[in-house]
Coordinates of C-alpha atoms and ligand atoms in Angstrom, one line a residue:
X1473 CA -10.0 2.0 -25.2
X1474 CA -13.2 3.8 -24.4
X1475 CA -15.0 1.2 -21.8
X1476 CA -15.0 3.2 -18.8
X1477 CA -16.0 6.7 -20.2
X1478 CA -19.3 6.4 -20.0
X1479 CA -20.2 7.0 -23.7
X1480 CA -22.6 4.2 -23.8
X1481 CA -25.4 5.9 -21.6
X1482 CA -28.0 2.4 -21.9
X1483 CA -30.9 2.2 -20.4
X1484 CA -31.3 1.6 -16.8
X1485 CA -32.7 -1.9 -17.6
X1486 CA -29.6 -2.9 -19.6
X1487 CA -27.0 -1.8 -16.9
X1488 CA -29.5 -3.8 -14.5
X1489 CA -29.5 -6.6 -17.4
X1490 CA -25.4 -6.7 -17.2
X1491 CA -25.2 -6.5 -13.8
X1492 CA -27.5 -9.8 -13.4
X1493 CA -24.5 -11.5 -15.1
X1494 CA -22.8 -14.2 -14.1
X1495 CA -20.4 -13.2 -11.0
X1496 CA -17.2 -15.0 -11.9
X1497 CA -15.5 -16.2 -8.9
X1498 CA -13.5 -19.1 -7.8
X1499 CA -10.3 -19.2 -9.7
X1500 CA -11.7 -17.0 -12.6
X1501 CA -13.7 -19.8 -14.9
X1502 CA -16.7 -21.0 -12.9
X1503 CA -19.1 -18.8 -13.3
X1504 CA -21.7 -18.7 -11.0
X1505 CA -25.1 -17.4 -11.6
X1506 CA -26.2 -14.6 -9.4
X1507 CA -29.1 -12.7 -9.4
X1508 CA -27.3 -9.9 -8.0
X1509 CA -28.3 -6.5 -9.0
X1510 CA -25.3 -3.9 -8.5
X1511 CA -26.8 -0.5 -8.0
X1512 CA -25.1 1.9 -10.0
X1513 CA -24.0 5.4 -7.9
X1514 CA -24.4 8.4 -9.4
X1515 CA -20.5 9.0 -9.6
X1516 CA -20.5 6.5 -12.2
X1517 CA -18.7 4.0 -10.1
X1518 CA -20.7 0.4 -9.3
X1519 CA -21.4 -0.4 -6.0
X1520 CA -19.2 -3.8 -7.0
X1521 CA -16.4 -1.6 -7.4
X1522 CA -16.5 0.3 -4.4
X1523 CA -16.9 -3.2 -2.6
X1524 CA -13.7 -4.5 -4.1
X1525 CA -11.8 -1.6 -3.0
X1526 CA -13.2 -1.3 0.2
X1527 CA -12.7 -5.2 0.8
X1528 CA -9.1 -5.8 -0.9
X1529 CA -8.2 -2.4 1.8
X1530 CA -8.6 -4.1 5.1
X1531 CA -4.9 -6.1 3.5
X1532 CA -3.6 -2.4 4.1
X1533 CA -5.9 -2.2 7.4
X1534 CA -3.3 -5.2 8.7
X1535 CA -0.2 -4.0 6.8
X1536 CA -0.5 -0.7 8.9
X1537 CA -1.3 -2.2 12.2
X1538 CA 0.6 -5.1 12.4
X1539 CA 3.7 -2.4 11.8
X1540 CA 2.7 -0.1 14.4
X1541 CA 1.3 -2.7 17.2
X1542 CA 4.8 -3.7 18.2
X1543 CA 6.3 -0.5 19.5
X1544 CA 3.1 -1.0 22.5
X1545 CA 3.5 -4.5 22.4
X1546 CA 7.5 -5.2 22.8
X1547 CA 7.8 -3.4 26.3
X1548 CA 5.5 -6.4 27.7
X1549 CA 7.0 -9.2 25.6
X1550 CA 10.4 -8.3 27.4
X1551 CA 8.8 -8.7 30.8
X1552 CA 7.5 -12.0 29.9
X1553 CA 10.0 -13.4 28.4
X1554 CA 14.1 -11.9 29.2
X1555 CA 15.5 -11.1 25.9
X1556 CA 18.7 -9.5 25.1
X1557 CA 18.8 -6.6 22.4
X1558 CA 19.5 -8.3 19.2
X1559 CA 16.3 -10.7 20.2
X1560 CA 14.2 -7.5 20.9
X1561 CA 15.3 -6.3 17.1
X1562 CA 14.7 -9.7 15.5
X1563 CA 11.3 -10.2 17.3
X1564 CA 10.9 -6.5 15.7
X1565 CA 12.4 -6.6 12.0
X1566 CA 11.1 -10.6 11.5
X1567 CA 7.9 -8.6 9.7
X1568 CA 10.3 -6.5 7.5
X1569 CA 12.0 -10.0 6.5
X1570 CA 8.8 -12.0 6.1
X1571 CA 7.2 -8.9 3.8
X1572 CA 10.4 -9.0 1.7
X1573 CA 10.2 -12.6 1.0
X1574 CA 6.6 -12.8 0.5
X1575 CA 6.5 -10.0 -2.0
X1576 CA 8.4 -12.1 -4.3
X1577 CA 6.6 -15.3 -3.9
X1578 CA 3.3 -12.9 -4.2
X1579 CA 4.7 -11.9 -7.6
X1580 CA 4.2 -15.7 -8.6
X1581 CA 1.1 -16.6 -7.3
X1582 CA -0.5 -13.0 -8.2
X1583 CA 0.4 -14.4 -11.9
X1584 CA -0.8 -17.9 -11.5
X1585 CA -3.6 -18.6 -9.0
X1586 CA -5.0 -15.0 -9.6
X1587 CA -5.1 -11.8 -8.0
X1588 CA -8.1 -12.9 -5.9
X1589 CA -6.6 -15.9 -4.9
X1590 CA -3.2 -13.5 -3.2
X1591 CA -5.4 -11.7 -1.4
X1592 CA -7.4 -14.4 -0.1
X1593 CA -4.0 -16.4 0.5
X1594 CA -2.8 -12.5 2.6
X1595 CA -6.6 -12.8 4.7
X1596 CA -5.4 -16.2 5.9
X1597 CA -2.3 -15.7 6.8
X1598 CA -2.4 -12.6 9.0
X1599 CA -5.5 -14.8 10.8
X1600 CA -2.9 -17.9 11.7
X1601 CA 0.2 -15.5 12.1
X1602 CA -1.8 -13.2 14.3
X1603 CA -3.1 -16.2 16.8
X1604 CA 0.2 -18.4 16.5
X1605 CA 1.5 -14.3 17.7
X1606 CA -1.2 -14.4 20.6
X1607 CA -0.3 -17.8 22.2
X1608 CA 3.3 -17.8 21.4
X1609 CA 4.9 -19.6 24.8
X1610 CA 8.5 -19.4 23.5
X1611 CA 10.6 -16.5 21.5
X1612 CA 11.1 -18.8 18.6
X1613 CA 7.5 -19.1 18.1
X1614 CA 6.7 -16.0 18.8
X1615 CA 9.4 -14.4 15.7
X1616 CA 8.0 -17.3 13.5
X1617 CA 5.0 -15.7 14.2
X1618 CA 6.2 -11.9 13.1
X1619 CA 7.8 -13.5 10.2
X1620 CA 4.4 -15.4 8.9
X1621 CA 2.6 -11.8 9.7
X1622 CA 5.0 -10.4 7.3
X1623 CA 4.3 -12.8 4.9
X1624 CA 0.6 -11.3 5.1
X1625 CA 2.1 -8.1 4.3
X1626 CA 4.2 -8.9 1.9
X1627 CA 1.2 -11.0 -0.4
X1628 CA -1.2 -7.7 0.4
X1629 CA 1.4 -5.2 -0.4
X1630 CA 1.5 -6.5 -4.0
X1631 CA -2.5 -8.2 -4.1
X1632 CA -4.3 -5.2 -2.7
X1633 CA -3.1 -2.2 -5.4
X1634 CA -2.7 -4.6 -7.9
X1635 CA -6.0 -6.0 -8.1
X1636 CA -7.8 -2.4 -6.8
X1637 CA -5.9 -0.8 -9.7
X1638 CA -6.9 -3.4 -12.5
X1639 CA -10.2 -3.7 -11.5
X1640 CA -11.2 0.1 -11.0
X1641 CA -12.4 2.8 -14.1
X1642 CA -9.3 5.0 -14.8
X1643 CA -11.8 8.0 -13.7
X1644 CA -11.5 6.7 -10.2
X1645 CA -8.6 4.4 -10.0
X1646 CA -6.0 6.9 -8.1
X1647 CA -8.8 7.7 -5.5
X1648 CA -9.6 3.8 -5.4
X1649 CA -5.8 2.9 -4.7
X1650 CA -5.4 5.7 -2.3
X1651 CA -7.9 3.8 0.0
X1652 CA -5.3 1.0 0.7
X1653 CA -3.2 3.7 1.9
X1654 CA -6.1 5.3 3.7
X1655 CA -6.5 2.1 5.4
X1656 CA -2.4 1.6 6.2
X1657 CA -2.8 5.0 7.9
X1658 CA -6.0 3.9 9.9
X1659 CA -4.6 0.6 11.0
X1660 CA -0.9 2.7 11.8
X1661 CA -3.7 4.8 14.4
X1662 CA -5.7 1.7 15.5
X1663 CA -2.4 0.0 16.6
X1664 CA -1.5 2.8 18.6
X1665 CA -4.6 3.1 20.3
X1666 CA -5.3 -0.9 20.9
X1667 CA -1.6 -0.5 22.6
X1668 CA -2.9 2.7 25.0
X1669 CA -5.8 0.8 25.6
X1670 CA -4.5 -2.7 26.5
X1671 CA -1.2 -1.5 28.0
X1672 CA -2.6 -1.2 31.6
X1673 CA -3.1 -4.7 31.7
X1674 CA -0.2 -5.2 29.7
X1675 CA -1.9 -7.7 27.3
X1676 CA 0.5 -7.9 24.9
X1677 CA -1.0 -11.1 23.4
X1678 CA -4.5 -9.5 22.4
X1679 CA -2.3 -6.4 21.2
X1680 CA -1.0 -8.8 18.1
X1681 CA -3.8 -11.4 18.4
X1682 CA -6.6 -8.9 17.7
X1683 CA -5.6 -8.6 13.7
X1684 CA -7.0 -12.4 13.0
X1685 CA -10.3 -11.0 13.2
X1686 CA -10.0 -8.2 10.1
X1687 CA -7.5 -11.5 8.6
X1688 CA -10.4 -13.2 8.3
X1689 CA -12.8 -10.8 7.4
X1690 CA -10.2 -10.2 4.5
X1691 CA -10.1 -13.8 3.2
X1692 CA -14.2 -14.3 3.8
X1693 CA -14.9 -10.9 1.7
X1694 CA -12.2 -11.6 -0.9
X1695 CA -13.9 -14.6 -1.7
X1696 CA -17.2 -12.8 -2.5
X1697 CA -15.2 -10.2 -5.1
X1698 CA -14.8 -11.2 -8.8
X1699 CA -11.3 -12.2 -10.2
X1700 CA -9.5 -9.4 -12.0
X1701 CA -11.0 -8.6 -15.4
X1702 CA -7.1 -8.1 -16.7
X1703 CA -5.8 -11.5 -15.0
X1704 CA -8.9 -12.9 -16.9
X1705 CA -7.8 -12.1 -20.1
X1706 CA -4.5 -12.8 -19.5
X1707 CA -4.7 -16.5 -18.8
X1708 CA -7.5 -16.8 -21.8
X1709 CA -10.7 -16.4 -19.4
X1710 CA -12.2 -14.3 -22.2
X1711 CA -16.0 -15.0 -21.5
X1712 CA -15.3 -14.4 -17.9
X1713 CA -13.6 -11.7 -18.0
X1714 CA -16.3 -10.1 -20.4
X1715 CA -18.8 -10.8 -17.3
X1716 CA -17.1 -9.2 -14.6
X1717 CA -16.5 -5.8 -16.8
X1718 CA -19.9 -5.8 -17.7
X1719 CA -20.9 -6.3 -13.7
X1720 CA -18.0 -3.8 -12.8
X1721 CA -18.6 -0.8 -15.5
X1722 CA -22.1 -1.8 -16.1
X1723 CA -22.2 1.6 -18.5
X1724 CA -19.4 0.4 -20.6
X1725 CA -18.2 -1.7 -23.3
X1726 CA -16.9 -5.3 -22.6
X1727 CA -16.2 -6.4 -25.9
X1728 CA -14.1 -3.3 -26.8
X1729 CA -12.0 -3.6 -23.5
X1730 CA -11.6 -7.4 -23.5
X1731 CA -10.5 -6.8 -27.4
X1732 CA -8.1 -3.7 -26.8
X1733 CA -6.7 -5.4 -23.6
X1734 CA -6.2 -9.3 -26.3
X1735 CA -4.2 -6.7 -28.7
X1736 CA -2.4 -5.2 -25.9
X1737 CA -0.9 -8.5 -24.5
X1738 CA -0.3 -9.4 -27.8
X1739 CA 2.4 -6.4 -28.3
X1740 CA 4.0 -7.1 -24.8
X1741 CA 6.6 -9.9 -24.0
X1742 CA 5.7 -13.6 -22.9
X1743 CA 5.4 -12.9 -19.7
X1744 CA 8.2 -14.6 -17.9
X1745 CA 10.8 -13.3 -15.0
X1746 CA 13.1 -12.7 -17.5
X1747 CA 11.8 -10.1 -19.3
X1748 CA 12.6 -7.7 -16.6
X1749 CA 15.9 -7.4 -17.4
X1750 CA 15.3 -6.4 -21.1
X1751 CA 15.3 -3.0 -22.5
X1752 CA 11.5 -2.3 -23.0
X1753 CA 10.7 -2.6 -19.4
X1754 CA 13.7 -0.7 -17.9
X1755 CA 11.7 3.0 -17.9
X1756 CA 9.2 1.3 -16.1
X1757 CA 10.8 -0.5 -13.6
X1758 CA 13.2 2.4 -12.9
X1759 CA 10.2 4.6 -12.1
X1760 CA 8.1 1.7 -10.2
X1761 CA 12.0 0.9 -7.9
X1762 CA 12.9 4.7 -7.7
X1763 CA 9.6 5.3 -6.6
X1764 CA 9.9 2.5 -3.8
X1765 CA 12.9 2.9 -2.5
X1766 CA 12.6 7.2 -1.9
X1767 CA 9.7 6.5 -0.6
X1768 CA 11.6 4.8 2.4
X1769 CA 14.8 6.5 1.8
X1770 CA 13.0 9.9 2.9
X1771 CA 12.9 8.7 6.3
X1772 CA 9.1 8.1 6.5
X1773 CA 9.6 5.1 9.1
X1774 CA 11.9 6.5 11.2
X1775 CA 8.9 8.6 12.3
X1776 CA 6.5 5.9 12.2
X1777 CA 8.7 3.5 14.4
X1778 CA 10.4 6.1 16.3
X1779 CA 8.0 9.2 17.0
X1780 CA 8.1 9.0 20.9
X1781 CA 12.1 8.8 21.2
X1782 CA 12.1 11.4 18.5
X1783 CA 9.5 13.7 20.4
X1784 CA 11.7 13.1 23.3
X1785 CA 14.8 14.3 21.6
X1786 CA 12.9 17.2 21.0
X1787 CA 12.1 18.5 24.7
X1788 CA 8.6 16.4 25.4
X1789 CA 10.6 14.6 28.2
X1790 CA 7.2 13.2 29.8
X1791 CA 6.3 9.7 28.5
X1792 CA 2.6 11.0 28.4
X1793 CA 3.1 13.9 26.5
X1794 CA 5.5 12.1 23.4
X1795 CA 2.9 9.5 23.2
X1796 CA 0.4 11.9 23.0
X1797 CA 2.5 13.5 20.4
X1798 CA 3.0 10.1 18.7
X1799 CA -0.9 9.9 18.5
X1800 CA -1.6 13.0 17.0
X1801 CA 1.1 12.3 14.5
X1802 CA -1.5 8.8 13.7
X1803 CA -4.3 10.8 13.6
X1804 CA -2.6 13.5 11.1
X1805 CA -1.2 10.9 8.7
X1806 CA -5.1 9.8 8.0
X1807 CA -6.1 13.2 7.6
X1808 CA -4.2 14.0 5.0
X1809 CA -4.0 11.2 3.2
X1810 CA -7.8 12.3 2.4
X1811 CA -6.0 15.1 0.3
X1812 CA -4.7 12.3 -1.8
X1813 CA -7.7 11.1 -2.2
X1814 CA -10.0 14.2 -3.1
X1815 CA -7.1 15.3 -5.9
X1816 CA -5.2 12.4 -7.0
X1817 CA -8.0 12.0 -9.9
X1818 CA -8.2 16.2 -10.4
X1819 CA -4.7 17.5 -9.9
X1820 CA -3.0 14.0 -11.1
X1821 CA -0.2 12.1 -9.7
X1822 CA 3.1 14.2 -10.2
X1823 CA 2.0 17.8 -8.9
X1824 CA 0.7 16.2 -5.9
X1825 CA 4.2 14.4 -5.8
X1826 CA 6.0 17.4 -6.4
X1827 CA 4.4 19.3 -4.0
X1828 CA 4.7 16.7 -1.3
X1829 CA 8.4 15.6 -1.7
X1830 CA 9.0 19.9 -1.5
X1831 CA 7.4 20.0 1.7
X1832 CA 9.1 17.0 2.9
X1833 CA 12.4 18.2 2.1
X1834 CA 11.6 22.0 3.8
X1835 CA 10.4 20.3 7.1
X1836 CA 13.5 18.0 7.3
X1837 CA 15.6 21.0 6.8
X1838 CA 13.4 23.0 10.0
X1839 CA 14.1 19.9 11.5
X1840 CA 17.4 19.6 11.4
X1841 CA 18.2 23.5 12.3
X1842 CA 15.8 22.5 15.4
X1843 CA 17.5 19.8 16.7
X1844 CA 20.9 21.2 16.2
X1845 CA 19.6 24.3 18.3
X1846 CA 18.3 22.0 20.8
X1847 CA 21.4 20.3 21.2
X1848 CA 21.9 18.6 24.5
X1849 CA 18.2 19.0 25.5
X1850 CA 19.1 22.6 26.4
X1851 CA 16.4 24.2 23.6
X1852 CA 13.4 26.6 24.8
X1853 CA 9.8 24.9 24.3
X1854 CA 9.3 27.2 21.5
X1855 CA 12.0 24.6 19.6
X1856 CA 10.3 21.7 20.7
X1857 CA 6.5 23.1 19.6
X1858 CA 8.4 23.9 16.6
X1859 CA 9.9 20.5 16.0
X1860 CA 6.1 19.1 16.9
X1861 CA 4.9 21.4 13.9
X1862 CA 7.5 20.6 11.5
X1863 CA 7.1 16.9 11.9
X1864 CA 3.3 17.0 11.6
X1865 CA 3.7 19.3 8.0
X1866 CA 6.6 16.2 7.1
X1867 CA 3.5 13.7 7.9
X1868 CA 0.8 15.8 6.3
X1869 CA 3.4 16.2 2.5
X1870 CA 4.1 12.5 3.0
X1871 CA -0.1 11.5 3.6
X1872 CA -0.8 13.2 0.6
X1873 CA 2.0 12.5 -1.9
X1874 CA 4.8 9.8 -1.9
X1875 CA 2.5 7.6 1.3
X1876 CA -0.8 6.9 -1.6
X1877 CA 1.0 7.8 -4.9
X1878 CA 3.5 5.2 -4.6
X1879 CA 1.4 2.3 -4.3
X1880 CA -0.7 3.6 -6.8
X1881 CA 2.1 4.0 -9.4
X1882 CA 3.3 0.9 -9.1
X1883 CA 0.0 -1.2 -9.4
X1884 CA -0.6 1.1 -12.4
X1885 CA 2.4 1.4 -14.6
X1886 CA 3.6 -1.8 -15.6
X1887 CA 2.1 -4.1 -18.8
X1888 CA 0.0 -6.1 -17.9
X1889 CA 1.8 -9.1 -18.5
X1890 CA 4.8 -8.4 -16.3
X1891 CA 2.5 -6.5 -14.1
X1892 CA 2.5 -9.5 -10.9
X1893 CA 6.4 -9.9 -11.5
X1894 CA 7.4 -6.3 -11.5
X1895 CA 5.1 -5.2 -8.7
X1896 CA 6.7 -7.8 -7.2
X1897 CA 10.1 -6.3 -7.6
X1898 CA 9.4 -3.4 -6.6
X1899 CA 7.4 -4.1 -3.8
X1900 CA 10.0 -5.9 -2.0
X1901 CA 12.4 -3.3 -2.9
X1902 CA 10.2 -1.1 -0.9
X1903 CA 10.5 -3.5 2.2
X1904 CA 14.7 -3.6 1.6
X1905 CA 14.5 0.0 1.9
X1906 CA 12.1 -0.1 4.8
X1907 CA 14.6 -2.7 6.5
X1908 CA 17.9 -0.6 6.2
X1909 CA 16.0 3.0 7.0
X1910 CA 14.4 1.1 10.1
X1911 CA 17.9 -0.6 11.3
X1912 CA 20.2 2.2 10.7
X1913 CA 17.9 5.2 12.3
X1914 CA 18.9 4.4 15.9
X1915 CA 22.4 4.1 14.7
X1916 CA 22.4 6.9 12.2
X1917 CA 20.5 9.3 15.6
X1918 CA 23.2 8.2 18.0
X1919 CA 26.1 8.6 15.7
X1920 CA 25.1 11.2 13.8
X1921 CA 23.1 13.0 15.6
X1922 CA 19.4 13.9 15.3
X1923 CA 20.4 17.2 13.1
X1924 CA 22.7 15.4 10.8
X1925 CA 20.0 12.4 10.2
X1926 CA 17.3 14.7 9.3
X1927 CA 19.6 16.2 7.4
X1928 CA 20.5 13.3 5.8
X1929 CA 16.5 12.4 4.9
X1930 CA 16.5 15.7 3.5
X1931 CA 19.1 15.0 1.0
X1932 CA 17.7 12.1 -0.3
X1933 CA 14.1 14.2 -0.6
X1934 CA 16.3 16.3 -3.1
X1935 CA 17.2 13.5 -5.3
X1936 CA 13.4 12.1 -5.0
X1937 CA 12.5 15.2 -6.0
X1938 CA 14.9 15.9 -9.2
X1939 CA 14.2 11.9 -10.0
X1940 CA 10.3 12.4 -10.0
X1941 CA 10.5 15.5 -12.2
X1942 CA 13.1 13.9 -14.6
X1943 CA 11.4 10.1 -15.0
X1944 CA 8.0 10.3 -13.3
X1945 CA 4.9 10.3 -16.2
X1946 CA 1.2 11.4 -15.6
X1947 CA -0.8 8.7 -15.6
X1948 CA -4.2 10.0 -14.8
X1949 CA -7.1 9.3 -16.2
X1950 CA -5.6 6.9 -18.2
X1951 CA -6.4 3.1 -18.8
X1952 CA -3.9 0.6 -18.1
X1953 CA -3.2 -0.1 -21.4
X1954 CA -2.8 3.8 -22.3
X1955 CA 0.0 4.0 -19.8
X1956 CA 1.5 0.3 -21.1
X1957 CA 1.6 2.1 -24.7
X1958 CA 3.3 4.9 -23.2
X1959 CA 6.7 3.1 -22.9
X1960 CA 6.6 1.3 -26.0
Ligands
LIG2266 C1 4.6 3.1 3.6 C2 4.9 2.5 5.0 C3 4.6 3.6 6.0 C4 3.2 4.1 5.9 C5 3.0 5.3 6.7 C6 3.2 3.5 3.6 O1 2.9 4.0 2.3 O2 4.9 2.1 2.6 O3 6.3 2.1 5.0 O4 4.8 3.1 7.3 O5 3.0 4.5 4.5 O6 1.7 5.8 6.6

């Protein structure tokens, strides 16, 4: 299917003509007539689609920053209100739990009401999870309220790539993805800051309260963004979907894409829950869970949650100069996730995998020989600058390979007419994983020891590795339905 190479160079004033089509927007068959002109940018991507990825990114925006906020935020909740240690964890993990279950229900509505509609539905509820957060008066209240903010997560975690991926040109789609993960890193950052910043006056309630303001934003942008071309043509929207490829890829050929994407469907199943069990999906699930779970698996979290205790371990005994640490590990994961993003569309998905999941498994491994030299706090600070620099390279091969790439995959290799339920699957196999890596670090450090649990992370990098090389395929600069006909 040739709609996004731009073979059809028309005329300026017939790319203005198709852009001047009707904007399809609530729930995918009104169509409303817009004037709207999309510019086209010399890249060969419309302005529209630079919008939607932009716009369907501030979900990743909350995802990261609702995760980060609580390590600030949790020192004043227990001053406020006396908890004991398993209320500490469950105010903590109720996120975790509330993504997990969301990710399924996402799966369903992501298949009926639309993709649009899950990201709208994500916008609203980090907005009333983030205020019922900010005036919680009782614990209860307050863990509903981390559970219903994981419920944002969970329904952005499978909205935002999905909908990026199946509206973006295959040219572009990996850097377009990798923007949601740009955005997880940025909110990761801002959390961290908004926690330096408020923690004087220990305002703990504006610390989780502040997300309803991007929340919103979220929900009020999404509803300005067309439906997903694919979700279109799925449930039968053919005209519609016609519209919004022609406004999207205003250089392309609607008819062509809507027909290959009508034959596709037509080879693939019915559609239903079941079909994930059956034979013809099982590569691609295995890829799109294996993918999830290493990601976790490879001990990226216990970083993210845990950098200042881990900095500690390491020699920085001051609290200033781990949290400092901490911050310059936020600022790093952004960085290089722009890596991803410059060669995701050159390079492709699995070198930049490969060469990230090496480098994560080669820092683990300094790691672990630095800790078990520093054994008992008695190491030199030359061990603790090199545990610093060995967890900033870990964070710099994550940013640019498993962090992005994973999302990306699994928004971009299932058919489309599984797509919602198996992103769904994997999706809250990712937050399973995220769970048990984020529950059993403390234990695993204190038992084990910090060494043996790096170790440990490194190990599991090994079998990410062997898996991605063994069951991973390329799928750049391919269409969606290219990489669907791939398994068959
Ligand atoms: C992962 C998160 C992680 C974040 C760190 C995401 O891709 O899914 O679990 O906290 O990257 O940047």
């Amino acid at each position: 299917m040739e709609y996004d190479r731009p073979k059809d160079r028309r005329h300026p004033a017939a790319s203005d003509d198709a852009s001047r089509r009707l904007l399809v927007s609530l729930g995918g068959d009104v169509e409303m007539a817009t004037a709207t002109a999309v510019p086209v940018r010399q890249s060969g991507m419309s302005l529209s689609v630079a919008m939607v990825a932009v716009v369907a990114a501030i979900g990743g925006g909350l995802f990261g920053y609702d995760t980060g906020v609580i390590s600030g935020a949790i020192l004043y909740i227990k001053r406020e209100f006396p908890i004991d240690n398993a209320t500490e964890g469950l105010i903590v993990s109720a996120v975790t739990a509330g993504a997990l279950a969301a990710a399924m229900f996402a799966g369903v509505l992501a298949d009926r009401g639309g993709r649009r509609v899950t990201n709208i539905a994500a916008g609203l509820v980090f907005a009333t999870a983030s205020l019922l957060c900010a005036v919680a008066n009782s614990v209860p209240t307050l863990v509903a309220g981390r559970f219903l903010v994981g419920c944002g997560i969970g329904l952005t975690s499978v909205g935002g790539p999905m909908y990026i991926a199946e509206v973006a040109p295959p040219r572009v789609r990996g850097t377009l993805v990798s923007l949601f993960q740009l955005a997880v890193t940025v909110g990761i950052l801002l959390a961290y800051i908004a926690c330096a910043i408020l923690a004087p006056v220990a305002a703990w309630r504006w610390m989780l309260g502040l997300a309803a303001i991007p929340g919103l934003l979220l929900a009020v942008g999404m509803l300005f963004m067309p439906e997903s071309p694919r979700w279109l043509v799925r449930r039968g929207h053919r005209t519609d979907a016609r519209a919004v490829l022609a406004q999207i890829e205003p250089h392309g050929d609607p008819d062509a894409a809507v027909a290959q994407m009508e034959r596709d469907l037509a080879a693939e199943g019915h559609g239903s829950w079941g079909e994930l069990l059956e034979p013809s999906l099982r590569p691609a699930l295995l890829v799109g869970i294996g993918l999830a779970v290493f990601q976790q698996v490879t001990g990226i979290n216990a970083v993210i949650y845990y950098a200042p205790q881990i900095f500690q371990a390491a020699g920085f005994t001051s609290d200033l100069t781990s949290l400092a640490a901490t911050t310059g590990i936020g600022v790093i994961n952004v960085l290089a996730t722009f890596i991803a993003i410059w060669l995701v569309d050159r390079a492709g998905r699995r070198p930049l995998l490969i060469a990230g999941v090496l480098g994560m498994i080669a820092t683990l491994g300094v790691l672990g020989l630095a800790f078990r030299a520093n054994a008992g706090g008695t190491g030199t600070s030359s061990l603790a600058v090199i545990t610093a620099f060995s967890l900033a390279a870990y964070i710099v091969s994550f940013a640019f390979s498993l962090g992005p790439i994973v999302w990306l995959m699994i928004s971009e290799i299932y058919p489309l007419r599984n797509r919602a339920q198996a992103m769904a699957v994997s999706t809250a196999s990712n937050w399973g994983a995220n769970f048990l890596v984020s529950l059993s670090f403390p234990l695993m450090a204190s038992r084990l020891g910090s060494s043996a649990t790096s170790f440990t992370y490194a190990a599991f990098g090994v079998v990410t590795l062997i898996f991605i090389i063994a069951q991973v395929p390329e799928t750049k600069g391919k269409t969606l339905e290219e990489i669907s006909r791939l398994w068959r």
